[in-house]
């Protein structure tokens, strides 16, 4: 399996994400949105966007490991942030970078970032959904 990240000519070339990915493999994995909960379902990082982003990314990796995958198999991410504003970008980046260091991965993927009014529970600040491709 291989996920190749691309920024095609004629489109902006952002540093923090790629415009598209080309994936080869035989199993598609559609991961439900992951939030800042530990293995026991307890909240992580209450009120701390960076901590919640970190835990959500770690949960994506944990879920993928459960089906024989890794974060490197992710072809696309969708990130939902409560009350998004551009001022929150540094905290989002901090959480992503902390998770990437713990996982030993390059977190740069095609990503859609959506600001939302609320998530499923009032303490949640972020939810991360992934699509992956495995052999």
mmCIF file of C-alpha atoms in Angstrom:
data_model
loop_
_atom_site.group_PDB
_atom_site.id
_atom_site.type_symbol
_atom_site.label_atom_id
_atom_site.label_comp_id
_atom_site.label_asym_id
_atom_site.label_seq_id
_atom_site.Cartn_x
_atom_site.Cartn_y
_atom_site.Cartn_z
ATOM 1 C CA UNK A 1 0.000 0.000 0.000
ATOM 2 C CA UNK A 2 1.159 3.446 -0.756
ATOM 3 C CA UNK A 3 -0.184 6.931 -0.193
ATOM 4 C CA UNK A 4 1.540 9.556 -2.326
ATOM 5 C CA UNK A 5 0.896 13.164 -1.354
ATOM 6 C CA UNK A 6 0.727 15.716 -4.171
ATOM 7 C CA UNK A 7 0.440 19.469 -4.657
ATOM 8 C CA UNK A 8 -0.377 19.680 -8.389
ATOM 9 C CA UNK A 9 0.844 22.523 -10.561
ATOM 10 C CA UNK A 10 -1.695 25.308 -10.821
ATOM 11 C CA UNK A 11 -2.800 25.033 -7.153
ATOM 12 C CA UNK A 12 -1.347 26.675 -4.035
ATOM 13 C CA UNK A 13 1.395 24.694 -2.312
ATOM 14 C CA UNK A 14 0.677 24.930 1.428
ATOM 15 C CA UNK A 15 3.237 23.730 3.932
ATOM 16 C CA UNK A 16 0.770 22.291 6.463
ATOM 17 C CA UNK A 17 -1.266 20.063 4.139
ATOM 18 C CA UNK A 18 -1.305 18.620 0.616
ATOM 19 C CA UNK A 19 -3.968 19.190 -2.009
ATOM 20 C CA UNK A 20 -4.496 15.500 -2.726
ATOM 21 C CA UNK A 21 -3.290 11.988 -2.153
ATOM 22 C CA UNK A 22 -3.063 9.059 -4.518
ATOM 23 C CA UNK A 23 -3.539 5.770 -2.717
ATOM 24 C CA UNK A 24 -3.108 2.204 -3.842
ATOM 25 C CA UNK A 25 -4.370 -0.740 -1.833
ATOM 26 C CA UNK A 26 -7.311 -3.043 -1.547
ATOM 27 C CA UNK A 27 -9.027 -2.076 1.738
ATOM 28 C CA UNK A 28 -10.619 1.286 2.409
ATOM 29 C CA UNK A 29 -10.990 2.305 6.037
ATOM 30 C CA UNK A 30 -13.544 4.959 6.939
ATOM 31 C CA UNK A 31 -12.851 6.020 10.500
ATOM 32 C CA UNK A 32 -15.518 7.682 12.625
ATOM 33 C CA UNK A 33 -14.602 11.039 14.052
ATOM 34 C CA UNK A 34 -12.133 10.675 16.891
ATOM 35 C CA UNK A 35 -12.310 12.974 19.892
ATOM 36 C CA UNK A 36 -10.324 13.727 23.038
ATOM 37 C CA UNK A 37 -11.159 10.631 25.044
ATOM 38 C CA UNK A 38 -8.727 8.097 26.484
ATOM 39 C CA UNK A 39 -9.135 4.322 26.215
ATOM 40 C CA UNK A 40 -11.585 4.346 29.142
ATOM 41 C CA UNK A 41 -13.674 7.083 27.533
ATOM 42 C CA UNK A 42 -12.529 9.766 29.964
ATOM 43 C CA UNK A 43 -12.066 13.364 28.722
ATOM 44 C CA UNK A 44 -8.557 14.531 27.834
ATOM 45 C CA UNK A 45 -7.482 18.179 27.679
ATOM 46 C CA UNK A 46 -10.608 19.892 28.923
ATOM 47 C CA UNK A 47 -10.622 23.428 27.504
ATOM 48 C CA UNK A 48 -7.234 22.874 25.784
ATOM 49 C CA UNK A 49 -7.525 22.753 21.988
ATOM 50 C CA UNK A 50 -3.917 21.604 21.433
ATOM 51 C CA UNK A 51 -4.289 18.715 23.907
ATOM 52 C CA UNK A 52 -7.582 17.669 22.339
ATOM 53 C CA UNK A 53 -6.127 17.749 18.819
ATOM 54 C CA UNK A 54 -3.178 15.651 20.007
ATOM 55 C CA UNK A 55 -5.442 13.039 21.628
ATOM 56 C CA UNK A 56 -7.741 12.928 18.593
ATOM 57 C CA UNK A 57 -4.795 12.255 16.254
ATOM 58 C CA UNK A 58 -3.452 9.604 18.640
ATOM 59 C CA UNK A 59 -6.886 7.972 18.642
ATOM 60 C CA UNK A 60 -6.876 7.911 14.831
ATOM 61 C CA UNK A 61 -3.555 6.041 14.960
ATOM 62 C CA UNK A 62 -4.849 3.652 17.650
ATOM 63 C CA UNK A 63 -7.961 2.851 15.634
ATOM 64 C CA UNK A 64 -5.925 2.187 12.503
ATOM 65 C CA UNK A 65 -3.516 -0.047 14.418
ATOM 66 C CA UNK A 66 -6.533 -2.115 15.417
ATOM 67 C CA UNK A 67 -7.101 -3.055 11.765
ATOM 68 C CA UNK A 68 -3.436 -3.432 10.807
ATOM 69 C CA UNK A 69 -2.819 0.124 9.637
ATOM 70 C CA UNK A 70 -0.789 3.149 10.659
ATOM 71 C CA UNK A 71 -1.174 6.901 10.396
ATOM 72 C CA UNK A 72 0.932 6.692 7.227
ATOM 73 C CA UNK A 73 -2.017 4.889 5.588
ATOM 74 C CA UNK A 74 -4.262 7.936 6.001
ATOM 75 C CA UNK A 75 -5.301 9.332 2.625
ATOM 76 C CA UNK A 76 -7.550 12.150 3.897
ATOM 77 C CA UNK A 77 -8.473 13.896 7.146
ATOM 78 C CA UNK A 78 -11.440 16.048 8.053
ATOM 79 C CA UNK A 79 -11.043 18.171 11.185
ATOM 80 C CA UNK A 80 -14.027 19.797 12.871
ATOM 81 C CA UNK A 81 -13.216 22.634 15.300
ATOM 82 C CA UNK A 82 -15.791 24.295 17.550
ATOM 83 C CA UNK A 83 -16.017 28.069 17.045
ATOM 84 C CA UNK A 84 -13.116 28.097 14.575
ATOM 85 C CA UNK A 85 -11.196 31.304 14.009
ATOM 86 C CA UNK A 86 -7.777 31.782 12.372
ATOM 87 C CA UNK A 87 -6.333 32.668 15.788
ATOM 88 C CA UNK A 88 -6.750 28.986 16.728
ATOM 89 C CA UNK A 89 -4.379 27.787 13.975
ATOM 90 C CA UNK A 90 -1.259 27.801 16.228
ATOM 91 C CA UNK A 91 -3.040 25.585 18.791
ATOM 92 C CA UNK A 92 -4.223 23.228 16.064
ATOM 93 C CA UNK A 93 -0.678 23.026 14.712
ATOM 94 C CA UNK A 94 0.770 22.467 18.181
ATOM 95 C CA UNK A 95 -1.539 19.527 18.816
ATOM 96 C CA UNK A 96 -0.834 17.984 15.413
ATOM 97 C CA UNK A 97 2.921 18.361 15.902
ATOM 98 C CA UNK A 98 2.870 16.832 19.381
ATOM 99 C CA UNK A 99 0.945 13.815 18.081
ATOM 100 C CA UNK A 100 3.298 13.499 15.106
ATOM 101 C CA UNK A 101 6.334 13.412 17.402
ATOM 102 C CA UNK A 102 4.747 10.729 19.610
ATOM 103 C CA UNK A 103 3.756 8.665 16.565
ATOM 104 C CA UNK A 104 6.973 9.273 14.614
ATOM 105 C CA UNK A 105 5.014 10.250 11.487
ATOM 106 C CA UNK A 106 4.690 13.089 9.017
ATOM 107 C CA UNK A 107 1.220 14.484 9.819
ATOM 108 C CA UNK A 108 0.887 16.369 6.527
ATOM 109 C CA UNK A 109 -2.147 14.979 4.679
ATOM 110 C CA UNK A 110 -4.923 16.304 2.493
ATOM 111 C CA UNK A 111 -7.205 17.899 5.050
ATOM 112 C CA UNK A 112 -10.512 19.669 5.213
ATOM 113 C CA UNK A 113 -10.884 22.008 8.193
ATOM 114 C CA UNK A 114 -14.422 22.926 9.207
ATOM 115 C CA UNK A 115 -15.600 25.304 11.882
ATOM 116 C CA UNK A 116 -18.703 24.019 13.648
ATOM 117 C CA UNK A 117 -21.018 25.400 16.314
ATOM 118 C CA UNK A 118 -20.787 22.314 18.534
ATOM 119 C CA UNK A 119 -19.854 18.635 18.629
ATOM 120 C CA UNK A 120 -21.577 15.652 20.235
ATOM 121 C CA UNK A 121 -20.630 16.539 23.815
ATOM 122 C CA UNK A 122 -20.206 20.027 25.305
ATOM 123 C CA UNK A 123 -16.571 19.620 26.406
ATOM 124 C CA UNK A 124 -15.336 18.617 22.942
ATOM 125 C CA UNK A 125 -13.392 21.235 20.972
ATOM 126 C CA UNK A 126 -12.271 19.091 18.023
ATOM 127 C CA UNK A 127 -13.120 15.920 16.139
ATOM 128 C CA UNK A 128 -10.852 14.249 13.564
ATOM 129 C CA UNK A 129 -12.194 11.891 10.910
ATOM 130 C CA UNK A 130 -9.962 9.852 8.586
ATOM 131 C CA UNK A 131 -10.047 7.793 5.448
ATOM 132 C CA UNK A 132 -7.193 5.318 5.012
ATOM 133 C CA UNK A 133 -6.161 2.761 2.415
ATOM 134 C CA UNK A 134 -4.600 -0.570 3.436
ATOM 135 C CA UNK A 135 -3.316 -3.549 1.452
#
